[in-house]
PDB file of C-alpha atoms and ligand atoms in Angstrom:
ATOM      1  CA  MET A 529     100.660  76.910  93.033  1.00  0.00           C
ATOM      2  CA  THR A 530     102.393  74.863  90.146  1.00  0.00           C
ATOM      3  CA  PRO A 531     105.232  76.287  88.494  1.00  0.00           C
ATOM      4  CA  ILE A 532     105.014  77.132  84.385  1.00  0.00           C
ATOM      5  CA  ALA A 533     106.595  74.382  82.445  1.00  0.00           C
ATOM      6  CA  ALA A 534     109.891  76.218  80.823  1.00  0.00           C
ATOM      7  CA  ASN A 535     108.504  75.995  77.483  1.00  0.00           C
ATOM      8  CA  GLU A 536     105.441  77.820  78.755  1.00  0.00           C
ATOM      9  CA  ILE A 537     106.942  81.028  80.530  1.00  0.00           C
ATOM     10  CA  ARG A 538     107.204  82.968  77.111  1.00  0.00           C
ATOM     11  CA  LEU A 539     103.374  83.122  77.191  1.00  0.00           C
ATOM     12  CA  MET A 540     103.120  83.970  80.610  1.00  0.00           C
ATOM     13  CA  GLU A 541     105.930  86.802  79.655  1.00  0.00           C
ATOM     14  CA  GLY A 542     103.468  87.743  76.554  1.00  0.00           C
ATOM     15  CA  ALA A 543     100.488  88.000  78.906  1.00  0.00           C
ATOM     16  CA  CYS A 544     101.998  90.448  80.888  1.00  0.00           C
ATOM     17  CA  GLN A 545     103.713  92.319  78.036  1.00  0.00           C
ATOM     18  CA  LEU A 546      99.851  92.922  76.600  1.00  0.00           C
ATOM     19  CA  ALA A 547      98.240  93.906  79.822  1.00  0.00           C
ATOM     20  CA  ALA A 548     101.019  96.436  80.554  1.00  0.00           C
ATOM     21  CA  ARG A 549     100.781  97.549  76.754  1.00  0.00           C
ATOM     22  CA  LEU A 550      96.807  97.905  77.414  1.00  0.00           C
ATOM     23  CA  LEU A 551      97.665  99.397  80.886  1.00  0.00           C
ATOM     24  CA  LYS A 552      99.831 102.494  79.157  1.00  0.00           C
ATOM     25  CA  HIS A 553      97.153 102.251  76.001  1.00  0.00           C
ATOM     26  CA  VAL A 554      94.404 103.328  77.975  1.00  0.00           C
ATOM     27  CA  GLY A 555      95.929 105.541  80.668  1.00  0.00           C
ATOM     28  CA  GLN A 556      96.441 107.896  77.602  1.00  0.00           C
ATOM     29  CA  TYR A 557      92.938 108.197  77.546  1.00  0.00           C
ATOM     30  CA  VAL A 558      92.686 109.242  80.903  1.00  0.00           C
ATOM     31  CA  ARG A 559      91.158 113.043  81.147  1.00  0.00           C
ATOM     32  CA  GLU A 560      88.756 115.370  82.707  1.00  0.00           C
ATOM     33  CA  GLY A 561      84.899 114.407  80.681  1.00  0.00           C
ATOM     34  CA  VAL A 562      85.991 111.307  79.966  1.00  0.00           C
ATOM     35  CA  THR A 563      83.588 108.363  81.607  1.00  0.00           C
ATOM     36  CA  THR A 564      84.819 105.295  83.126  1.00  0.00           C
ATOM     37  CA  ASP A 565      82.256 103.729  81.029  1.00  0.00           C
ATOM     38  CA  GLU A 566      84.286 105.279  77.736  1.00  0.00           C
ATOM     39  CA  LEU A 567      88.095 103.595  79.559  1.00  0.00           C
ATOM     40  CA  ASP A 568      86.297 100.226  79.720  1.00  0.00           C
ATOM     41  CA  ARG A 569      85.552  99.942  76.338  1.00  0.00           C
ATOM     42  CA  ILE A 570      88.540 101.128  75.408  1.00  0.00           C
ATOM     43  CA  ALA A 571      90.101  98.348  76.992  1.00  0.00           C
ATOM     44  CA  ALA A 572      88.454  95.866  75.998  1.00  0.00           C
ATOM     45  CA  ASP A 573      88.025  96.846  72.374  1.00  0.00           C
ATOM     46  CA  TYR A 574      92.138  96.937  72.910  1.00  0.00           C
ATOM     47  CA  THR A 575      92.152  93.659  74.581  1.00  0.00           C
ATOM     48  CA  LEU A 576      90.072  91.939  72.036  1.00  0.00           C
ATOM     49  CA  SER A 577      92.003  92.981  68.667  1.00  0.00           C
ATOM     50  CA  HIS A 578      94.731  91.475  70.341  1.00  0.00           C
ATOM     51  CA  GLY A 579      93.400  88.040  70.353  1.00  0.00           C
ATOM     52  CA  ALA A 580      93.077  88.203  74.223  1.00  0.00           C
ATOM     53  CA  LYS A 581      90.058  87.790  76.233  1.00  0.00           C
ATOM     54  CA  ALA A 582      89.770  90.652  79.677  1.00  0.00           C
ATOM     55  CA  ALA A 583      89.726  88.533  82.756  1.00  0.00           C
ATOM     56  CA  PRO A 584      87.454  90.559  84.434  1.00  0.00           C
ATOM     57  CA  LEU A 585      84.795  90.371  82.062  1.00  0.00           C
ATOM     58  CA  GLY A 586      82.238  87.762  83.589  1.00  0.00           C
ATOM     59  CA  TYR A 587      84.902  86.877  86.623  1.00  0.00           C
ATOM     60  CA  HIS A 588      82.699  85.760  89.229  1.00  0.00           C
ATOM     61  CA  GLY A 589      79.673  87.631  87.458  1.00  0.00           C
ATOM     62  CA  PHE A 590      82.134  90.960  87.095  1.00  0.00           C
ATOM     63  CA  PRO A 591      80.309  93.206  84.163  1.00  0.00           C
ATOM     64  CA  LYS A 592      83.344  95.400  82.503  1.00  0.00           C
ATOM     65  CA  SER A 593      86.589  94.495  81.372  1.00  0.00           C
ATOM     66  CA  ILE A 594      88.447  96.650  83.701  1.00  0.00           C
ATOM     67  CA  CYS A 595      88.421  97.813  87.492  1.00  0.00           C
ATOM     68  CA  THR A 596      88.109 101.431  87.784  1.00  0.00           C
ATOM     69  CA  SER A 597      88.451 103.039  90.816  1.00  0.00           C
ATOM     70  CA  ILE A 598      88.610 106.321  92.051  1.00  0.00           C
ATOM     71  CA  ASN A 599      89.845 108.894  94.560  1.00  0.00           C
ATOM     72  CA  ALA A 600      88.057 107.260  97.875  1.00  0.00           C
ATOM     73  CA  CYS A 601      87.461 103.691  95.692  1.00  0.00           C
ATOM     74  CA  ILE A 602      89.810 101.099  97.227  1.00  0.00           C
ATOM     75  CA  CYS A 603      89.769  98.512  93.818  1.00  0.00           C
ATOM     76  CA  HIS A 604      87.384  96.866  91.925  1.00  0.00           C
ATOM     77  CA  GLY A 605      85.578  99.940  90.819  1.00  0.00           C
ATOM     78  CA  VAL A 606      83.116  99.119  87.840  1.00  0.00           C
ATOM     79  CA  PRO A 607      83.880 101.000  85.132  1.00  0.00           C
ATOM     80  CA  ASP A 608      79.623 103.446  84.520  1.00  0.00           C
ATOM     81  CA  LYS A 609      78.706 107.305  83.757  1.00  0.00           C
ATOM     82  CA  THR A 610      80.222 108.770  86.223  1.00  0.00           C
ATOM     83  CA  ILE A 611      82.912 111.313  84.819  1.00  0.00           C
ATOM     84  CA  LEU A 612      86.534 112.373  85.921  1.00  0.00           C
ATOM     85  CA  ARG A 613      86.965 115.692  87.151  1.00  0.00           C
ATOM     86  CA  ALA A 614      90.005 117.815  87.268  1.00  0.00           C
ATOM     87  CA  GLY A 615      91.621 116.714  90.411  1.00  0.00           C
ATOM     88  CA  ASP A 616      90.930 112.781  90.475  1.00  0.00           C
ATOM     89  CA  ILE A 617      93.093 110.275  91.283  1.00  0.00           C
ATOM     90  CA  ILE A 618      92.201 107.188  89.200  1.00  0.00           C
ATOM     91  CA  ASN A 619      93.760 103.664  89.304  1.00  0.00           C
ATOM     92  CA  VAL A 620      93.169 101.247  86.429  1.00  0.00           C
ATOM     93  CA  ASP A 621      93.264  97.749  86.454  1.00  0.00           C
ATOM     94  CA  VAL A 622      93.894  95.393  83.842  1.00  0.00           C
ATOM     95  CA  THR A 623      94.021  91.522  83.477  1.00  0.00           C
ATOM     96  CA  VAL A 624      93.852  89.967  79.962  1.00  0.00           C
ATOM     97  CA  ILE A 625      94.017  85.546  79.477  1.00  0.00           C
ATOM     98  CA  LYS A 626      96.312  85.639  76.289  1.00  0.00           C
ATOM     99  CA  ASP A 627      97.292  81.799  75.146  1.00  0.00           C
ATOM    100  CA  GLY A 628      96.204  80.670  78.660  1.00  0.00           C
ATOM    101  CA  PHE A 629      98.110  83.154  80.643  1.00  0.00           C
ATOM    102  CA  HIS A 630      96.801  85.815  83.035  1.00  0.00           C
ATOM    103  CA  GLY A 631      99.152  88.915  83.111  1.00  0.00           C
ATOM    104  CA  ASP A 632      97.839  91.282  85.725  1.00  0.00           C
ATOM    105  CA  THR A 633      98.851  95.078  86.529  1.00  0.00           C
ATOM    106  CA  SER A 634      97.218  98.246  87.563  1.00  0.00           C
ATOM    107  CA  SER A 635      98.316 101.917  88.328  1.00  0.00           C
ATOM    108  CA  MET A 636      97.273 105.038  89.399  1.00  0.00           C
ATOM    109  CA  PHE A 637      96.694 108.177  86.904  1.00  0.00           C
ATOM    110  CA  PHE A 638      95.952 111.935  86.991  1.00  0.00           C
ATOM    111  CA  VAL A 639      93.428 113.624  86.192  1.00  0.00           C
ATOM    112  CA  GLY A 640      94.466 117.383  85.190  1.00  0.00           C
ATOM    113  CA  ASP A 641      96.132 118.614  87.638  1.00  0.00           C
ATOM    114  CA  VAL A 642      96.148 117.030  91.293  1.00  0.00           C
ATOM    115  CA  SER A 643      97.111 118.607  94.889  1.00  0.00           C
ATOM    116  CA  ASP A 644     100.162 117.877  96.952  1.00  0.00           C
ATOM    117  CA  LYS A 645      98.526 115.537  98.977  1.00  0.00           C
ATOM    118  CA  ALA A 646      97.466 112.682  95.987  1.00  0.00           C
ATOM    119  CA  LYS A 647     100.823 112.753  94.478  1.00  0.00           C
ATOM    120  CA  ASP A 648     102.353 111.577  97.836  1.00  0.00           C
ATOM    121  CA  ILE A 649      99.364 109.341  98.738  1.00  0.00           C
ATOM    122  CA  CYS A 650     100.434 107.846  95.258  1.00  0.00           C
ATOM    123  CA  ASP A 651     104.232 107.593  95.153  1.00  0.00           C
ATOM    124  CA  THR A 652     104.085 106.294  98.413  1.00  0.00           C
ATOM    125  CA  ALA A 653     101.750 103.138  97.092  1.00  0.00           C
ATOM    126  CA  TYR A 654     104.413 103.255  94.267  1.00  0.00           C
ATOM    127  CA  ASN A 655     107.098 102.776  96.362  1.00  0.00           C
ATOM    128  CA  ALA A 656     105.916 100.474  98.602  1.00  0.00           C
ATOM    129  CA  MET A 657     105.118  98.259  95.580  1.00  0.00           C
ATOM    130  CA  LEU A 658     108.487  97.868  94.815  1.00  0.00           C
ATOM    131  CA  LYS A 659     110.106  98.026  98.335  1.00  0.00           C
ATOM    132  CA  GLY A 660     107.145  94.809  98.086  1.00  0.00           C
ATOM    133  CA  ILE A 661     108.974  93.625  94.788  1.00  0.00           C
ATOM    134  CA  ASP A 662     112.297  93.540  96.101  1.00  0.00           C
ATOM    135  CA  GLU A 663     111.638  91.417  98.162  1.00  0.00           C
ATOM    136  CA  VAL A 664     110.728  88.642  95.613  1.00  0.00           C
ATOM    137  CA  GLY A 665     113.003  85.853  94.658  1.00  0.00           C
ATOM    138  CA  PRO A 666     113.420  81.931  95.207  1.00  0.00           C
ATOM    139  CA  GLY A 667     112.967  81.036  99.017  1.00  0.00           C
ATOM    140  CA  ALA A 668     111.523  84.457 100.181  1.00  0.00           C
ATOM    141  CA  THR A 669     108.113  84.008 101.949  1.00  0.00           C
ATOM    142  CA  THR A 670     104.785  86.281 101.378  1.00  0.00           C
ATOM    143  CA  GLY A 671     105.583  87.796 105.022  1.00  0.00           C
ATOM    144  CA  ASP A 672     109.049  89.338 104.090  1.00  0.00           C
ATOM    145  CA  ILE A 673     107.115  90.829 100.955  1.00  0.00           C
ATOM    146  CA  GLY A 674     104.492  92.077 103.427  1.00  0.00           C
ATOM    147  CA  PHE A 675     106.788  93.155 105.820  1.00  0.00           C
ATOM    148  CA  ALA A 676     109.145  95.866 103.416  1.00  0.00           C
ATOM    149  CA  ILE A 677     105.896  96.841 102.007  1.00  0.00           C
ATOM    150  CA  ASN A 678     104.044  98.041 105.850  1.00  0.00           C
ATOM    151  CA  LYS A 679     107.374  99.495 106.719  1.00  0.00           C
ATOM    152  CA  LEU A 680     107.594 101.808 103.986  1.00  0.00           C
ATOM    153  CA  VAL A 681     103.777 102.854 104.330  1.00  0.00           C
ATOM    154  CA  THR A 682     104.135 102.808 107.762  1.00  0.00           C
ATOM    155  CA  LYS A 683     106.948 105.475 107.391  1.00  0.00           C
ATOM    156  CA  ARG A 684     105.462 108.003 105.436  1.00  0.00           C
ATOM    157  CA  GLY A 685     102.549 108.372 107.177  1.00  0.00           C
ATOM    158  CA  TYR A 686      99.930 106.253 105.577  1.00  0.00           C
ATOM    159  CA  TRP A 687      98.258 102.926 106.495  1.00  0.00           C
ATOM    160  CA  VAL A 688      97.995  99.621 103.833  1.00  0.00           C
ATOM    161  CA  VAL A 689      94.999  97.686 103.607  1.00  0.00           C
ATOM    162  CA  LYS A 690      95.360  94.454 105.052  1.00  0.00           C
ATOM    163  CA  GLU A 691      91.687  92.523 103.799  1.00  0.00           C
ATOM    164  CA  ILE A 692      93.149  92.495 100.004  1.00  0.00           C
ATOM    165  CA  GLY A 693      96.033  91.689  98.836  1.00  0.00           C
ATOM    166  CA  GLY A 694      98.161  90.001  95.802  1.00  0.00           C
ATOM    167  CA  HIS A 695      97.933  86.148  95.082  1.00  0.00           C
ATOM    168  CA  GLY A 696      99.214  83.764  92.685  1.00  0.00           C
ATOM    169  CA  VAL A 697      98.883  84.260  88.706  1.00  0.00           C
ATOM    170  CA  GLY A 698      99.302  81.911  86.251  1.00  0.00           C
ATOM    171  CA  LYS A 699      97.037  79.701  83.961  1.00  0.00           C
ATOM    172  CA  ILE A 700      94.459  80.650  86.734  1.00  0.00           C
ATOM    173  CA  PHE A 701      93.442  84.268  87.495  1.00  0.00           C
ATOM    174  CA  HIS A 702      93.614  84.182  91.834  1.00  0.00           C
ATOM    175  CA  ASP A 703      96.147  81.503  92.726  1.00  0.00           C
ATOM    176  CA  ASP A 704      97.685  80.805  96.218  1.00  0.00           C
ATOM    177  CA  PRO A 705     100.041  81.867  98.272  1.00  0.00           C
ATOM    178  CA  TRP A 706      97.927  85.597  98.995  1.00  0.00           C
ATOM    179  CA  ILE A 707     100.071  88.061  99.096  1.00  0.00           C
ATOM    180  CA  PRO A 708      99.396  90.226 102.569  1.00  0.00           C
ATOM    181  CA  SER A 709     100.833  94.045 102.947  1.00  0.00           C
ATOM    182  CA  TYR A 710     101.847  94.056 106.092  1.00  0.00           C
ATOM    183  CA  GLY A 711     103.331  90.426 107.898  1.00  0.00           C
ATOM    184  CA  LYS A 712     106.660  89.315 109.936  1.00  0.00           C
ATOM    185  CA  LYS A 713     109.784  88.764 107.936  1.00  0.00           C
ATOM    186  CA  GLY A 714     110.241  84.625 107.982  1.00  0.00           C
ATOM    187  CA  LYS A 715     106.378  84.283 107.802  1.00  0.00           C
ATOM    188  CA  GLY A 716     104.132  83.309 105.816  1.00  0.00           C
ATOM    189  CA  ASP A 717     104.693  80.747 102.764  1.00  0.00           C
ATOM    190  CA  SER A 718     107.404  80.503 100.431  1.00  0.00           C
ATOM    191  CA  LEU A 719     107.599  80.824  97.231  1.00  0.00           C
ATOM    192  CA  LYS A 720     108.736  78.647  94.337  1.00  0.00           C
ATOM    193  CA  PRO A 721     110.570  79.027  91.215  1.00  0.00           C
ATOM    194  CA  TRP A 722     108.618  79.680  88.154  1.00  0.00           C
ATOM    195  CA  THR A 723     105.274  80.140  89.330  1.00  0.00           C
ATOM    196  CA  CYS A 724     104.230  83.934  89.416  1.00  0.00           C
ATOM    197  CA  ILE A 725     102.739  86.932  92.611  1.00  0.00           C
ATOM    198  CA  THR A 726     101.251  89.960  91.953  1.00  0.00           C
ATOM    199  CA  VAL A 727     102.334  92.531  94.779  1.00  0.00           C
ATOM    200  CA  GLU A 728      99.381  95.045  94.679  1.00  0.00           C
ATOM    201  CA  PRO A 729      99.129  96.676  98.375  1.00  0.00           C
ATOM    202  CA  MET A 730      96.703  99.443  98.646  1.00  0.00           C
ATOM    203  CA  ILE A 731      97.002 101.382 100.472  1.00  0.00           C
ATOM    204  CA  ASN A 732      95.410 104.501 102.336  1.00  0.00           C
ATOM    205  CA  GLU A 733      95.354 108.320 103.458  1.00  0.00           C
ATOM    206  CA  THR A 734      93.652 107.067 107.122  1.00  0.00           C
ATOM    207  CA  SER A 735      93.597 103.798 109.391  1.00  0.00           C
ATOM    208  CA  ALA A 736      89.744 104.546 109.333  1.00  0.00           C
ATOM    209  CA  PRO A 737      87.740 101.253 108.338  1.00  0.00           C
ATOM    210  CA  ILE A 738      87.381  99.891 104.713  1.00  0.00           C
ATOM    211  CA  ARG A 739      83.532  99.515 103.631  1.00  0.00           C
ATOM    212  CA  GLU A 740      82.364  96.923 100.749  1.00  0.00           C
ATOM    213  CA  PHE A 741      79.982  97.181  98.742  1.00  0.00           C
ATOM    214  CA  SER A 742      78.308  95.070  96.309  1.00  0.00           C
ATOM    215  CA  ILE A 743      77.956  94.485  92.653  1.00  0.00           C
ATOM    216  CA  PRO A 744      74.267  93.382  91.260  1.00  0.00           C
ATOM    217  CA  ASN A 745      74.604  90.335  89.943  1.00  0.00           C
ATOM    218  CA  SER A 746      78.321  89.242  91.945  1.00  0.00           C
ATOM    219  CA  SER A 747      79.567  88.014  94.139  1.00  0.00           C
ATOM    220  CA  ILE A 748      83.101  90.988  93.532  1.00  0.00           C
ATOM    221  CA  LYS A 749      82.475  93.349  95.834  1.00  0.00           C
ATOM    222  CA  TYR A 750      83.973  96.931  95.925  1.00  0.00           C
ATOM    223  CA  TYR A 751      85.765  98.687  98.877  1.00  0.00           C
ATOM    224  CA  GLU A 752      85.691 101.830  99.493  1.00  0.00           C
ATOM    225  CA  THR A 753      87.281 104.262 102.638  1.00  0.00           C
ATOM    226  CA  SER A 754      84.362 104.673 105.247  1.00  0.00           C
ATOM    227  CA  ASP A 755      85.740 108.512 106.004  1.00  0.00           C
ATOM    228  CA  LYS A 756      85.935 108.900 102.291  1.00  0.00           C
ATOM    229  CA  THR A 757      89.653 110.188 102.128  1.00  0.00           C
ATOM    230  CA  LEU A 758      91.646 108.761  99.832  1.00  0.00           C
ATOM    231  CA  SER A 759      93.594 105.244  98.450  1.00  0.00           C
ATOM    232  CA  ALA A 760      96.174 104.660  95.959  1.00  0.00           C
ATOM    233  CA  GLN A 761      97.133 101.475  94.791  1.00  0.00           C
ATOM    234  CA  TYR A 762      99.776  99.891  92.007  1.00  0.00           C
ATOM    235  CA  GLU A 763     100.328  96.297  91.217  1.00  0.00           C
ATOM    236  CA  HIS A 764     102.769  94.111  88.880  1.00  0.00           C
ATOM    237  CA  THR A 765     102.330  90.559  87.955  1.00  0.00           C
ATOM    238  CA  VAL A 766     106.295  88.934  89.209  1.00  0.00           C
ATOM    239  CA  LEU A 767     108.253  86.188  88.379  1.00  0.00           C
ATOM    240  CA  ILE A 768     110.182  84.078  90.700  1.00  0.00           C
ATOM    241  CA  THR A 769     113.506  82.466  89.247  1.00  0.00           C
ATOM    242  CA  ASP A 770     115.768  80.622  90.171  1.00  0.00           C
ATOM    243  CA  LYS A 771     117.605  83.468  91.054  1.00  0.00           C
ATOM    244  CA  GLY A 772     115.817  85.898  92.144  1.00  0.00           C
ATOM    245  CA  HIS A 773     113.156  87.467  90.129  1.00  0.00           C
ATOM    246  CA  GLN A 774     111.910  89.137  87.334  1.00  0.00           C
ATOM    247  CA  VAL A 775     109.268  91.549  87.309  1.00  0.00           C
ATOM    248  CA  LEU A 776     107.019  90.724  83.657  1.00  0.00           C
ATOM    249  CA  THR A 777     103.952  93.710  83.430  1.00  0.00           C
ATOM    250  CA  GLU A 778     107.182  96.437  83.763  1.00  0.00           C
ATOM    251  CA  GLY A 779     107.208  98.526  80.501  1.00  0.00           C
ATOM    252  CA  GLY A 780     104.505  98.382  78.386  1.00  0.00           C
TER     253      GLY A 780
HETATM  254  N1  MF3 B1203      92.971  92.618  89.062  1.00  0.00           N
HETATM  255  C1  MF3 B1203      92.673  92.336  90.023  1.00  0.00           C
HETATM  256  C2  MF3 B1203      93.026  91.975  91.180  1.00  0.00           C
HETATM  257  O1  MF3 B1203      94.309  92.587  91.143  1.00  0.00           O
HETATM  258  C3  MF3 B1203      90.864  91.302  90.339  1.00  0.00           C
HETATM  259  C4  MF3 B1203      89.249  92.061  89.532  1.00  0.00           C
HETATM  260  S1  MF3 B1203      88.488  90.870  89.790  1.00  0.00           S
HETATM  261  C5  MF3 B1203      87.365  91.769  89.316  1.00  0.00           C
HETATM  262  O2  MF3 B1203      93.798  90.792  91.489  1.00  0.00           O
HETATM  263  F1  MF3 B1203      86.062  90.913  88.809  1.00  0.00           F
HETATM  264  F2  MF3 B1203      86.850  92.565  89.887  1.00  0.00           F
HETATM  265  F3  MF3 B1203      87.794  92.317  87.903  1.00  0.00           F
HETATM  266 CO1   CO B1204      95.905  91.427  91.104  1.00  0.00          CO
HETATM  267 CO1   CO B1205      94.515  93.491  89.173  1.00  0.00          CO
END
């Protein structure tokens, strides 16, 4: 992917900071009794009122402004009339386009009190993302990131999703390189300064295969664990600098 021009880095930072603030805003509304459609509406209003566009809306026919993935849903859950119930865990994944740049970030949220098991898989996914981000820098490879993620996840007794991963991001929503949640040190693509990637490991409670489902009128698929056990994910957009990296969707 093409590096971002020096005078445009601040635009990418701005898009990513808006995404971070949007995610925090939506997160405040996650509670028992709320529908995922209501979260989508809250996100859409916030995005538009901040001079941005929701990247998922209409993307390959995707019908909503955010993805909401509950419990066994791995990613790309479509907001609908589903009511959040106490004990659920939900990933909210937001991507905004502001000034021509994409900011992409996601987090898990708890609905009321959740089980220790649910807390542990979310904590592991968060730490897996941080371990992956630790590897990011000029000359590091996508395999370095995947190796670090898979090592932490395996050590803690979970399974990485191999079929779906992170991506280059900037003016384009999903650019190369592909960022797997497994790999070998030194293998894969080298990361180039002044490009951005997402680190967004998805992890499952068991090794059961994942199941793919179609979304009407869209080529985007959503995914669930085939045995209905839990899945968790966090995502940040990260800039590769000349010396290391900067997490652009931090804070919020
Ligand atoms: N935000 C997701 C990602 O992290 C992509 C969602 S695409 C959609 O890459 F069409 F499902 F919204
Ligand atoms: Co992403
Ligand atoms: Co995302």
